[in-house]
XYZ file of C-alpha atoms in Angstrom:
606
model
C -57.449 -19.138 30.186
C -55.939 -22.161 30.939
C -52.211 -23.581 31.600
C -52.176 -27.370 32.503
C -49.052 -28.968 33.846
C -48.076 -32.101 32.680
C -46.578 -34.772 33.867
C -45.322 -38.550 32.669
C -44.229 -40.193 36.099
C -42.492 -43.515 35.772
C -44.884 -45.060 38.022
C -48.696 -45.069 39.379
C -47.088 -44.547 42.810
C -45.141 -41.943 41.881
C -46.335 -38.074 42.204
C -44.381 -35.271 40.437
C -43.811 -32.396 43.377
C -42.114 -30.035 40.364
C -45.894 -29.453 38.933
C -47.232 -28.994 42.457
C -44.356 -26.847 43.197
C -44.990 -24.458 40.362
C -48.899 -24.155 41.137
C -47.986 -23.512 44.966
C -45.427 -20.525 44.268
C -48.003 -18.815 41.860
C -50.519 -18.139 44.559
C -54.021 -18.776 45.190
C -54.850 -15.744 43.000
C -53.309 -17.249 39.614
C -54.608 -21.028 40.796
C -57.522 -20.625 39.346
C -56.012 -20.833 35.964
C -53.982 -23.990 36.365
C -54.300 -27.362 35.730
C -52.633 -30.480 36.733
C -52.345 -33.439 34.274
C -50.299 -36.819 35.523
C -50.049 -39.604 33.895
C -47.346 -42.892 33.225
C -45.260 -44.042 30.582
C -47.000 -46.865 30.759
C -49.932 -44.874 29.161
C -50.097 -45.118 25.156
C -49.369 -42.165 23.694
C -53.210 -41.776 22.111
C -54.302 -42.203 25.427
C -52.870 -39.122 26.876
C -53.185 -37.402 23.698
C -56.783 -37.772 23.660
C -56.831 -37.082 26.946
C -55.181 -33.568 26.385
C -57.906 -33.228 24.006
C -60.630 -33.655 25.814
C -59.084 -30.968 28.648
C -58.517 -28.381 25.335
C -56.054 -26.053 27.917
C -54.931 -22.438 26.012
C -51.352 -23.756 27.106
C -49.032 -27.150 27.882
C -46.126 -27.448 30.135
C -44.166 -30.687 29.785
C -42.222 -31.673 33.133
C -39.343 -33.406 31.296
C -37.258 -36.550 32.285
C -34.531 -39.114 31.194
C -37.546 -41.654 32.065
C -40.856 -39.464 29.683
C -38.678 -37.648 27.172
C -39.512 -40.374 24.710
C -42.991 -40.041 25.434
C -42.914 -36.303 25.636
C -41.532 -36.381 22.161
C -44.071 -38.383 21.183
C -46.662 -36.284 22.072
C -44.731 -33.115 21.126
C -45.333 -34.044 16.896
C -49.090 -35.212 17.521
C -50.413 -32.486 20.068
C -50.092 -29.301 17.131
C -52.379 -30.900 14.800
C -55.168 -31.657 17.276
C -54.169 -29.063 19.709
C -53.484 -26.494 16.836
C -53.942 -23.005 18.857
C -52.465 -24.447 22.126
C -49.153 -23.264 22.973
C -46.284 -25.753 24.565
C -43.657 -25.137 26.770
C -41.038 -27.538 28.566
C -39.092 -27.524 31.713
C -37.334 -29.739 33.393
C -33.928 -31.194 33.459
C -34.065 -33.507 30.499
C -34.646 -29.778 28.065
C -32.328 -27.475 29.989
C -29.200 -28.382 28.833
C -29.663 -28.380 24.922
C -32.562 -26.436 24.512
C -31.579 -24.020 21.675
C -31.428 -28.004 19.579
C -34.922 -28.923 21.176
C -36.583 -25.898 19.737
C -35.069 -26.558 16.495
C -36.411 -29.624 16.556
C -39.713 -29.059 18.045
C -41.469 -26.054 15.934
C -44.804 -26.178 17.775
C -42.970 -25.376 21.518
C -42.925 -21.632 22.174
C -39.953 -21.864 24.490
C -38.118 -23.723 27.137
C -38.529 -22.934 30.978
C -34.588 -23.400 32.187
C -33.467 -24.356 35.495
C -35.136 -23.527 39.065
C -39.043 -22.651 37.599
C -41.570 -21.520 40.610
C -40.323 -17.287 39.579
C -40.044 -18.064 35.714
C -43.609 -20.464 35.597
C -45.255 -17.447 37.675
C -44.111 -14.461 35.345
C -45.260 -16.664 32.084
C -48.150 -17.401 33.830
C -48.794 -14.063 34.595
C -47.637 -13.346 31.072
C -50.756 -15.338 29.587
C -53.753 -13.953 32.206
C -52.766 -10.521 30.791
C -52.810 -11.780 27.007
C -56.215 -12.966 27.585
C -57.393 -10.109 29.298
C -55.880 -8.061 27.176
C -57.094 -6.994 23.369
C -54.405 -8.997 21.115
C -51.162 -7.823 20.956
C -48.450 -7.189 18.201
C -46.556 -10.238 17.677
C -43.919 -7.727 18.198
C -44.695 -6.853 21.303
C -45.603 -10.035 22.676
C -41.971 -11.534 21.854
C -40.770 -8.155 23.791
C -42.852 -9.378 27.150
C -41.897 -12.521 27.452
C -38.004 -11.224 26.559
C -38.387 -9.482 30.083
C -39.472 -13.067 31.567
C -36.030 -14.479 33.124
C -35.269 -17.823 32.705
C -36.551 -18.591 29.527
C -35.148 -19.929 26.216
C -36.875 -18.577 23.090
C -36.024 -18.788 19.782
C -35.208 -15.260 19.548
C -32.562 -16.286 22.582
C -31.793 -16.574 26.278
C -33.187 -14.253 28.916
C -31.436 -13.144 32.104
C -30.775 -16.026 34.418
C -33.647 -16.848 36.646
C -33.184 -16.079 40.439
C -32.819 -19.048 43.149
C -35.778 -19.071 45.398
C -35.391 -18.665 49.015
C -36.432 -22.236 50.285
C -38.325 -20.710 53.215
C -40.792 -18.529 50.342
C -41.760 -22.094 48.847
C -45.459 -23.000 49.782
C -45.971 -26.364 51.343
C -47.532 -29.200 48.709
C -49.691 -31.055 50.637
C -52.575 -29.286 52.373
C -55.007 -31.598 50.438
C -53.770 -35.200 50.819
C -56.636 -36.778 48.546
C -54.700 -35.570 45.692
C -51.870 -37.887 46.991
C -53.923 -41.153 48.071
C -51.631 -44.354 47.467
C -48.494 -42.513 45.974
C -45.585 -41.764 47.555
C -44.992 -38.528 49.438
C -41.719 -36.727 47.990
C -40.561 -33.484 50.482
C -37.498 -31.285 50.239
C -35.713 -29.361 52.921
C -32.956 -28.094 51.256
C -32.036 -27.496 47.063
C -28.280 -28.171 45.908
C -25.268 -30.729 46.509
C -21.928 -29.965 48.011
C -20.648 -31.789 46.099
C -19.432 -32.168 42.200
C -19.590 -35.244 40.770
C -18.784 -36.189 37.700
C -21.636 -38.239 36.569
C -25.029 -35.731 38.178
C -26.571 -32.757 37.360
C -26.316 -31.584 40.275
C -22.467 -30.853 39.915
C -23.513 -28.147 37.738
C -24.982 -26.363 40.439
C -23.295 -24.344 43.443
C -24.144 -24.313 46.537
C -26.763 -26.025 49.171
C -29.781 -23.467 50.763
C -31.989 -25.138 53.170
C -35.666 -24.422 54.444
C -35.387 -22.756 58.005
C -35.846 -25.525 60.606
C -39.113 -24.503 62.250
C -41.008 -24.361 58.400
C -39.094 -28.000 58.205
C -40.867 -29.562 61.329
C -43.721 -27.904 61.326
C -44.369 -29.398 57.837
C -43.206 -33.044 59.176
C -45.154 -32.993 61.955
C -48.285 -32.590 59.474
C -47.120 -35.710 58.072
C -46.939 -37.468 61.127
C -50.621 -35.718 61.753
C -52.201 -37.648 59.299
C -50.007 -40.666 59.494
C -48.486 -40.895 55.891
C -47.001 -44.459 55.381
C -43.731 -42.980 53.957
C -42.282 -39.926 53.489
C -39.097 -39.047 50.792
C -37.213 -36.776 51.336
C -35.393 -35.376 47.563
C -32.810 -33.697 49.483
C -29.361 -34.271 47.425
C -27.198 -35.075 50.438
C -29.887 -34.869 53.491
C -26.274 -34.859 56.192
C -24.205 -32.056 54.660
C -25.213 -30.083 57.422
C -24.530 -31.557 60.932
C -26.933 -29.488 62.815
C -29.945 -29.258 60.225
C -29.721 -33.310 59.519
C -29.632 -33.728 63.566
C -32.513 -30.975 63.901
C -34.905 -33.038 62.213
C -33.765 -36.501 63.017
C -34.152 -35.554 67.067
C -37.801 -34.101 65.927
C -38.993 -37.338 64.150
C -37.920 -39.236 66.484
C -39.603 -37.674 69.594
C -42.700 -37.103 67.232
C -42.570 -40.913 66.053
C -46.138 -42.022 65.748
C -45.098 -45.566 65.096
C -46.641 -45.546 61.526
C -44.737 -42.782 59.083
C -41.011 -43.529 57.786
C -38.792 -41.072 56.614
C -36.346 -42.000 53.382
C -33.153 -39.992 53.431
C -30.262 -40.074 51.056
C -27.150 -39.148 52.594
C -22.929 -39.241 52.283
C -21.866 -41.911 54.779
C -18.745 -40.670 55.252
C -20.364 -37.655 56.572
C -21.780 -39.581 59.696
C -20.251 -38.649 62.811
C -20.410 -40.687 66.204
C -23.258 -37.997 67.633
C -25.487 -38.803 64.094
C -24.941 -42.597 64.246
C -25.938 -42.351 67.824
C -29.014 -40.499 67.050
C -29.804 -42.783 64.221
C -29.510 -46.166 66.311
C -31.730 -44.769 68.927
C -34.791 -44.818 66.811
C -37.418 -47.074 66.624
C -36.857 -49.630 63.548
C -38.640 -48.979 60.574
C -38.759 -45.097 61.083
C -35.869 -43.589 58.656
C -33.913 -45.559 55.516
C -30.888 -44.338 54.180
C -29.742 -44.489 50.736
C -26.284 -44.201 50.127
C -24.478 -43.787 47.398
C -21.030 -45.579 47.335
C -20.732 -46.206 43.314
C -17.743 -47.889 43.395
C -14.558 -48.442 45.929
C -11.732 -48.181 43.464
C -9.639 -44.859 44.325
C -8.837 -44.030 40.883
C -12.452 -44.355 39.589
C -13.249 -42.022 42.409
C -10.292 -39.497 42.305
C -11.577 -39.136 38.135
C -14.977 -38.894 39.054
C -13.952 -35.695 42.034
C -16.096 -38.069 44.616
C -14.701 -37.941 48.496
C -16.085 -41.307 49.574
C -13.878 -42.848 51.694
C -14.505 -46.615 51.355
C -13.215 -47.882 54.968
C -15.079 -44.721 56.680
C -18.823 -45.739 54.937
C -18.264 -49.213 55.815
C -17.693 -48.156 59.609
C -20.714 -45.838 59.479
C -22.524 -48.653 57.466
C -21.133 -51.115 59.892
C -22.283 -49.281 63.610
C -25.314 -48.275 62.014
C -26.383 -51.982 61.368
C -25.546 -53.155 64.646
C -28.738 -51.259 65.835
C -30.636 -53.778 63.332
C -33.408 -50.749 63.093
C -32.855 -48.690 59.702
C -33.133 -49.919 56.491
C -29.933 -49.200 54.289
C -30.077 -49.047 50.844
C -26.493 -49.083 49.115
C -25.829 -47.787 45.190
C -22.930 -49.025 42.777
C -22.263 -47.489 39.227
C -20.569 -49.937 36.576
C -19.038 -48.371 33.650
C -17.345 -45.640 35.646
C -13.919 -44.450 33.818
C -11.015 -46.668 35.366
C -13.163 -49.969 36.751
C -13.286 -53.112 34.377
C -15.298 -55.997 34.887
C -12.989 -57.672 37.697
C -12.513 -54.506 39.215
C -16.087 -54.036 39.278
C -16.729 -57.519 40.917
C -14.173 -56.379 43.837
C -16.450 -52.927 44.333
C -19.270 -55.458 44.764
C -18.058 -57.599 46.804
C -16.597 -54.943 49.422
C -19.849 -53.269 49.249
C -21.916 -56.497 49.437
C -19.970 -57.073 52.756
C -21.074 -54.191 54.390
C -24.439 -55.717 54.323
C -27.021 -53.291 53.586
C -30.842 -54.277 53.102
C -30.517 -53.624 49.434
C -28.073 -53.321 47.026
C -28.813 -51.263 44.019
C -26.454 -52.312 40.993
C -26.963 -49.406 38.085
C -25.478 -48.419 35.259
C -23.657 -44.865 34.231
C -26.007 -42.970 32.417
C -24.015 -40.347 30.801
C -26.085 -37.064 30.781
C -25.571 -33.975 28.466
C -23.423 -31.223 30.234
C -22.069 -33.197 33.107
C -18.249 -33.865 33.073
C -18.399 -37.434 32.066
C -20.639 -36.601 29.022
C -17.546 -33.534 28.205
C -15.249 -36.249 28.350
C -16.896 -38.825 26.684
C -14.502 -39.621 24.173
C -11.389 -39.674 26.078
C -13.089 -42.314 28.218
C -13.726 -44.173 24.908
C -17.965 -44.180 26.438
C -20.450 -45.270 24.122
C -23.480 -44.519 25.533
C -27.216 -44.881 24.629
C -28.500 -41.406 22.341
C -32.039 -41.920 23.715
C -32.709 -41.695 27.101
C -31.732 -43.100 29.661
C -27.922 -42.427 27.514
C -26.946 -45.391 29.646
C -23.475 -47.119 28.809
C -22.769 -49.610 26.708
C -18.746 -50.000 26.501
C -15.939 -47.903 27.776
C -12.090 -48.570 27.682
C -12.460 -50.263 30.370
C -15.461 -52.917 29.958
C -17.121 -54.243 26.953
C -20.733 -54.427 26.009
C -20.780 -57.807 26.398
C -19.384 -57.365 30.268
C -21.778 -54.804 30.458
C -24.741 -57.387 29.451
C -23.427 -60.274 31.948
C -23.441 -57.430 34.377
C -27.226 -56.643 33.979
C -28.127 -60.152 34.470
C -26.529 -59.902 37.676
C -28.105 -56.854 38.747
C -31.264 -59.206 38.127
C -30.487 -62.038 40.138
C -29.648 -59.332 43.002
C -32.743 -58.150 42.898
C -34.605 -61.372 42.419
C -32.735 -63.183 45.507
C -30.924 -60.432 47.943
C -33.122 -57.297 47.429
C -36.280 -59.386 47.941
C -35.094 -60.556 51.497
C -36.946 -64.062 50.768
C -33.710 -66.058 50.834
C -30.995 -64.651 53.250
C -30.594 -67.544 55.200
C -29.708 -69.736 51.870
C -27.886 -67.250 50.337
C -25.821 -66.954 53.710
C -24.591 -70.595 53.385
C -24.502 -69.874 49.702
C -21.636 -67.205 49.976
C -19.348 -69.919 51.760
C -19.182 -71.853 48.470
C -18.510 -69.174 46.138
C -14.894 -67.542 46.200
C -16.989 -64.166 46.850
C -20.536 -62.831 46.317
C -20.345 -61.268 42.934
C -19.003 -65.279 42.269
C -22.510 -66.708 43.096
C -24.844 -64.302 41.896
C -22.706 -64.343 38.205
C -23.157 -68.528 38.567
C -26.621 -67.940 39.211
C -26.954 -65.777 36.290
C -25.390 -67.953 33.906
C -27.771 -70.644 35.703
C -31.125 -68.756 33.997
C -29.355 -67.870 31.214
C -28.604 -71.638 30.218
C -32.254 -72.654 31.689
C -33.930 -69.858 29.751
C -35.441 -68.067 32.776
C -34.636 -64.693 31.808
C -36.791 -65.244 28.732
C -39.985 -66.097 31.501
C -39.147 -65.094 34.894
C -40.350 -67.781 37.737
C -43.002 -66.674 39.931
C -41.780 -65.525 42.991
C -43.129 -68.667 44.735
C -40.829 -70.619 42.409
C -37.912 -69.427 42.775
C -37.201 -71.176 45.959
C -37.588 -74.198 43.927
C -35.430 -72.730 41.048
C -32.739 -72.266 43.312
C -32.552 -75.649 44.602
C -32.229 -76.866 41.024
C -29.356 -74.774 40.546
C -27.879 -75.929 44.362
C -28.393 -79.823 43.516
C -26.575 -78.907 39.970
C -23.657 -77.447 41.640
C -23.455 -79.568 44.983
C -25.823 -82.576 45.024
C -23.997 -83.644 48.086
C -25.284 -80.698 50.103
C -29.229 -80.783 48.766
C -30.295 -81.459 52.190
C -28.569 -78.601 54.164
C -30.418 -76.735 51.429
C -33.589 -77.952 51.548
C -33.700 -77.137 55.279
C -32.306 -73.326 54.808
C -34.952 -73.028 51.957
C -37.521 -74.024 54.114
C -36.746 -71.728 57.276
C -36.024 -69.041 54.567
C -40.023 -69.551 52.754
C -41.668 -70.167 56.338
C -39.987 -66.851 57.768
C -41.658 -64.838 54.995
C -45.026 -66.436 54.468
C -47.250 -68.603 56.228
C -48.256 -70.804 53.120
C -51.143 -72.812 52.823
C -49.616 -75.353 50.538
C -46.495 -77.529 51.590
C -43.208 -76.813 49.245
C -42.265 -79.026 47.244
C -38.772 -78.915 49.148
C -39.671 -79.476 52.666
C -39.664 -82.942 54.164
C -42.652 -84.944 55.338
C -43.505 -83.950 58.627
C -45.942 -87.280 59.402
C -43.175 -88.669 61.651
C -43.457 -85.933 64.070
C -47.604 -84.405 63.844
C -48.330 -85.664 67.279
C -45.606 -84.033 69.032
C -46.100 -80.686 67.205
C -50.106 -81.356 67.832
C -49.236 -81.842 71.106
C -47.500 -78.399 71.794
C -50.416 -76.843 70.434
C -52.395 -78.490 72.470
C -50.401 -77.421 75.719
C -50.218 -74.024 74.328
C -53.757 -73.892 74.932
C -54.101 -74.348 77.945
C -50.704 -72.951 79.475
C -49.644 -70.311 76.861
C -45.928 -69.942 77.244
C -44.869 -69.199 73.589
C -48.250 -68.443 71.695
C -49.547 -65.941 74.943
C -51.126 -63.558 72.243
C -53.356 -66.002 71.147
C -55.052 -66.663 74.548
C -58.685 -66.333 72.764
C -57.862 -68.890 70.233
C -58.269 -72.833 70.517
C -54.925 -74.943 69.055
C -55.924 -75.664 65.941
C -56.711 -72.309 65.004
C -53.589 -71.205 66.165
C -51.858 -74.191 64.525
C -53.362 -72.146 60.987
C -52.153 -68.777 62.378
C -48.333 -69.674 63.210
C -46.332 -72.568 61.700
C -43.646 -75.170 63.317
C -41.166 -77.053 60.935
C -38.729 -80.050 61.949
C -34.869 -79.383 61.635
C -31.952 -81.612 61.210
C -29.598 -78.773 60.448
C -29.374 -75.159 62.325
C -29.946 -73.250 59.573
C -30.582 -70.021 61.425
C -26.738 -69.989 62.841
C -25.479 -69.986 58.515
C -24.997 -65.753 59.420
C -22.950 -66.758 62.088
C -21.119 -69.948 61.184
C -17.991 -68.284 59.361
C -17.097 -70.737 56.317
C -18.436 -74.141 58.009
C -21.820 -75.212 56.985
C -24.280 -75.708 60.333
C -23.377 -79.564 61.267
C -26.546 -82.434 60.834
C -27.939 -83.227 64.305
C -28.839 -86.711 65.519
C -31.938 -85.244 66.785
C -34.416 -82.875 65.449
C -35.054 -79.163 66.962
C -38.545 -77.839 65.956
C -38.905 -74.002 65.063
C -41.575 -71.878 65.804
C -43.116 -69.069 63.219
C -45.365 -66.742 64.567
C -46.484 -64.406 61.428
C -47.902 -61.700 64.487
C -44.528 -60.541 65.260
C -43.011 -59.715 62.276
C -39.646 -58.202 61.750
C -39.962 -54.523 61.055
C -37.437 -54.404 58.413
C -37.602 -57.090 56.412
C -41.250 -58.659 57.412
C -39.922 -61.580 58.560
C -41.950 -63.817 61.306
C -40.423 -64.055 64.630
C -38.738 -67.531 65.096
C -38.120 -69.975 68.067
C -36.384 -73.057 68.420
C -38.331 -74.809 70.728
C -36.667 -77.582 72.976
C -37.162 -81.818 72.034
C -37.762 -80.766 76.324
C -41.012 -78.434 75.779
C -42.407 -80.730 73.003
C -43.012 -83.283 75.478
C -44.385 -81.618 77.956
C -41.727 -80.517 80.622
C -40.943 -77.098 81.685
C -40.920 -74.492 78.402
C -37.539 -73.640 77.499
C -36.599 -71.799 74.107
C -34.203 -69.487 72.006
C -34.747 -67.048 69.232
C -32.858 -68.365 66.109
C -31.061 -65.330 65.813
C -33.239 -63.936 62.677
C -32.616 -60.485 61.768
């Protein structure tokens, strides 16, 4: 006998811990008659179905989705006539909230596994081993069995309520880490949300249990053992307890092996001095945050029953940035009941100026049997019926508000989440009104231009953007060419000039020159002692300036002045910022490129 899980993960890098989690909590005694099955929804749908085929299991669980439920759907019509005598069953959140309609729907699934599933998939499991062992059984008496199962939904009708797991009785995931080669580690030290709103799932829920601290950090330290790249924690809201969140931050921090970060998604407003203390203390690049702020209008988030308090995240946002060593990722909702499209543009904007590392601009997706979805109609929502149910109008913004609003999200992501361009888009700000101003210009930009049709090449959009800069303000092209070309040199050290950097002829011997010196009295370049100047000259890059480009963060609404003279800039693509991979970069003194006693400043990169 044979029960395979099954899961359609969004991406290759992706793992699903639910299948993992249900295998684990059975016991090595019942493993033996499991199966694991992952796959993408970028697979076609013959593809996994002949897959399924080929592994001929006596019975299917689908892990269900907003992002496979198409997919499983798909495969839920074709799987009984090549599959005929397997049995199906579903779980997952997508199916537990209208699963009497699913089984209507779906004749070949035998039943639905609802809500928390390690005690429900074990009993059904169990369930099966003794059918097969077993002579067969009335059909009567079979429906009675898996009556007693709690947790289920049959056709025949509910059973009992399955019972929460204590966190502490969950097996660990990831003994064997071949299974989990290039995709992303997810981890979970505590189940449930304190809090209830409107839009999740998880305000369905009550209450927050967490895993017993010394289970917790013994399992991180195994991750820190073998020197994962990244682990995620799937925690709901990692800080809603002060002394379990500082538990394990003090741990990974003393335990740092200068390789492994930690991804935590926490309430901001939750931070307290001790926390933010703790959190600036560590070395950069070893925890993210993602925080959710949604939106800053206080009637959106009085409707909605969210606490944020917008001036207390940007504080928390605000001290924990001046460490410059954790990467914050910050989340906005449109088409939340009360915010419009201006209102929306002042939620970006305040959020934008807390300056996280990314900005995440989504969209509602109203799910079935949250609050929002029970007040649909009084909202006036329109949303999507296939998943992801994401909006498309309310009373309070349009559809075709909601479609200029995507192609912002897309220019966000193309030029501020990719961390290519902050310099430029620093300078950039100034002559916009505000920043939702210049990325909705920029959108209209590739809209007119056809870009969002065929995307430009990373590599191309520097160019892209100076097209749209010389449109707007010719006068200013050369400020911009200069902040375009700090901005591409600081992420890569290209082979190939840009097409918008000047002609650096005038000024080869001089920069030849430095090399030169650098050879043979390494002030600047001491790391590359065992290399001769020109192939150091490959391994680090130095531009000519006219403009300080690097002080456009600092400036305030003045552009960076021209200077008479030109101040040459050191790259050096060895140290790298930590964060956001940029090279390290030094002005270098008109003093030191001719020879005199070395002088230089940092440019004040972040």
């Amino acid at each position: 006998m044979q029960f395979l899980l099954a899961a359609v993960n969004a991406k290759y890098i992706h793992s699903n811990p639910a299948i993992y989690s249900l295998r684990a909590y059975a016991g090595k005694e019942l493993q033996q008659y499991i199966a694991l099955a992952q796959y993408t929804i970028n697979n076609r749908t013959e593809e996994i179905l002949g897959d399924l085929y080929r592994r001929r299991p006596d019975v299917i669980g689908f892990s269900c989705y907003i992002w496979n439920w198409p997919l499983v759907q798909a495969l839920l019509r074709e799987l009984p006539k090549v599959l005929p005598g397997t049995e199906i069953w579903l779980g997952g959140p997508e199916v537990s909230f209208d699963a009497e309609k699913i089984l209507e729907d779906f004749p070949a699934v035998q039943g639905i596994m609802r809500g928390e599933g390690e005690k429900t998939f074990k009993e059904l499991l169990s369930f099966y081993i003794a059918g097969k062992e077993s002579a067969e059984k009335e059909a009567g008496e079979r429906q009675h069995n898996l009556q007693k199962i709690p947790g289920l939904v049959l056709r025949s009708g509910r059973t009992e309520p399955g019972a929460a797991v204590e966190m502490d009785e969950l097996p660990f995931l990831y003994d064997d880490l071949q299974e989990f080669e290039n995709k992303i580690i997810y981890y979970e030290s505590s189940r449930g949300c304190p809090f209830r709103c409107g839009y999740c799932l998880s305000s369905i829920d009550k209450g927050v249990r967490l895993r017993s601290l010394p289970v917790v950090k013994k399992e991180l330290q195994f991750f820190l053992d073998k020197k994962v790249p990244q682990v995620k924690l799937i925690d709901r809201t990692f800080n809603c307890n002060h002394r379990h969140a500082m538990e394990i931050w003090r741990y990974i921090k003393e335990h740092d092996n200068g390789v492994t970060n930690f991804h935590f998604e926490i309430a901001a407003e939750l931070l307290n001095s001790e926390e933010i203390a703790e959190l600036r203390s560590m070395r950069p690049g070893l925890v993210q945050l993602e925080i959710g702020v949604q939106t800053t209008n206080e009637a959106t988030l009085k409707e909605i029953n969210r606490k944020g308090d917008t001036a207390c995240i940007a504080r928390a946002v605000g001290e924990i940035n001046r460490g410059k060593n954790i990467h914050i990722h910050l989340d906005l909702i449109a088409g939340l009941p009360f915010e419009g499209y201006e209102r929306f543009q002042k939620s970006f904007n305040e959020v934008y100026a807390m300056r996280p590392l990314q900005l995440q601009l989504g969209f509602l997706k109203v799910l079935k049997g949250t609050p929002i979805w029970e007040r649909a109609e009084e909202y006036g929502i329109a949303c999507q019926e296939e998943p992801p149910y994401e909006v498309l109008y309310t009373k309070w913004i349009s559809y075709g508000e909601i479609l200029k609003l995507k192609q912002v999200e897309e220019m966000v992501e193309l030029y501020y989440n990719s961390n290519q361009l902050t310099y430029t888009l620093a300078l950039l700000e100034n002559a916009f009104s505000g920043p939702f101003d210049l990325y909705e210009a920029l959108a209209e930009y590739y809209e007119a231009k056809g870009y969002f049709v065929s995307t430009p090449a990373r590599s191309h959009r520097y160019q892209v953007l100076l097209e749209f800069i010389k449109e707007r303000m010719p006068k200013e092209e050369a400020l911009y060419r200069e902040a375009l070309t700090y901005d591409y040199y600081l992420r890569e050290n290209a082979k190939s000039r840009p097409d918008f950097g000047k002609d650096l002829s005038a000024w080869r011997d001089e920069i030849w020159g430095f090399y030169q010196k650098e050879e043979k009295e390494p002030d600047f370049l001491r790391e590359y002692e065992e290399y001769h100047a020109r192939q150091t000259m490959k391994m680090t890059h130095m531009e000519v300036f006219f403009y300080p480009v690097w002080e456009s963060k600092k400036a305030g609404p003045e552009a960076p002045a021209q200077r008479h003279m030109p101040e040459f800039v050191l790259f050096d693509y060895r140290q790298r910022d930590a964060l956001t991979g940029n090279a390290k970069a030094r002005v270098v003194t008109k003093a030191v490129m001719k020879g005199h006693p070395a002088f230089a400043c940092e440019t004040g990169q972040v």
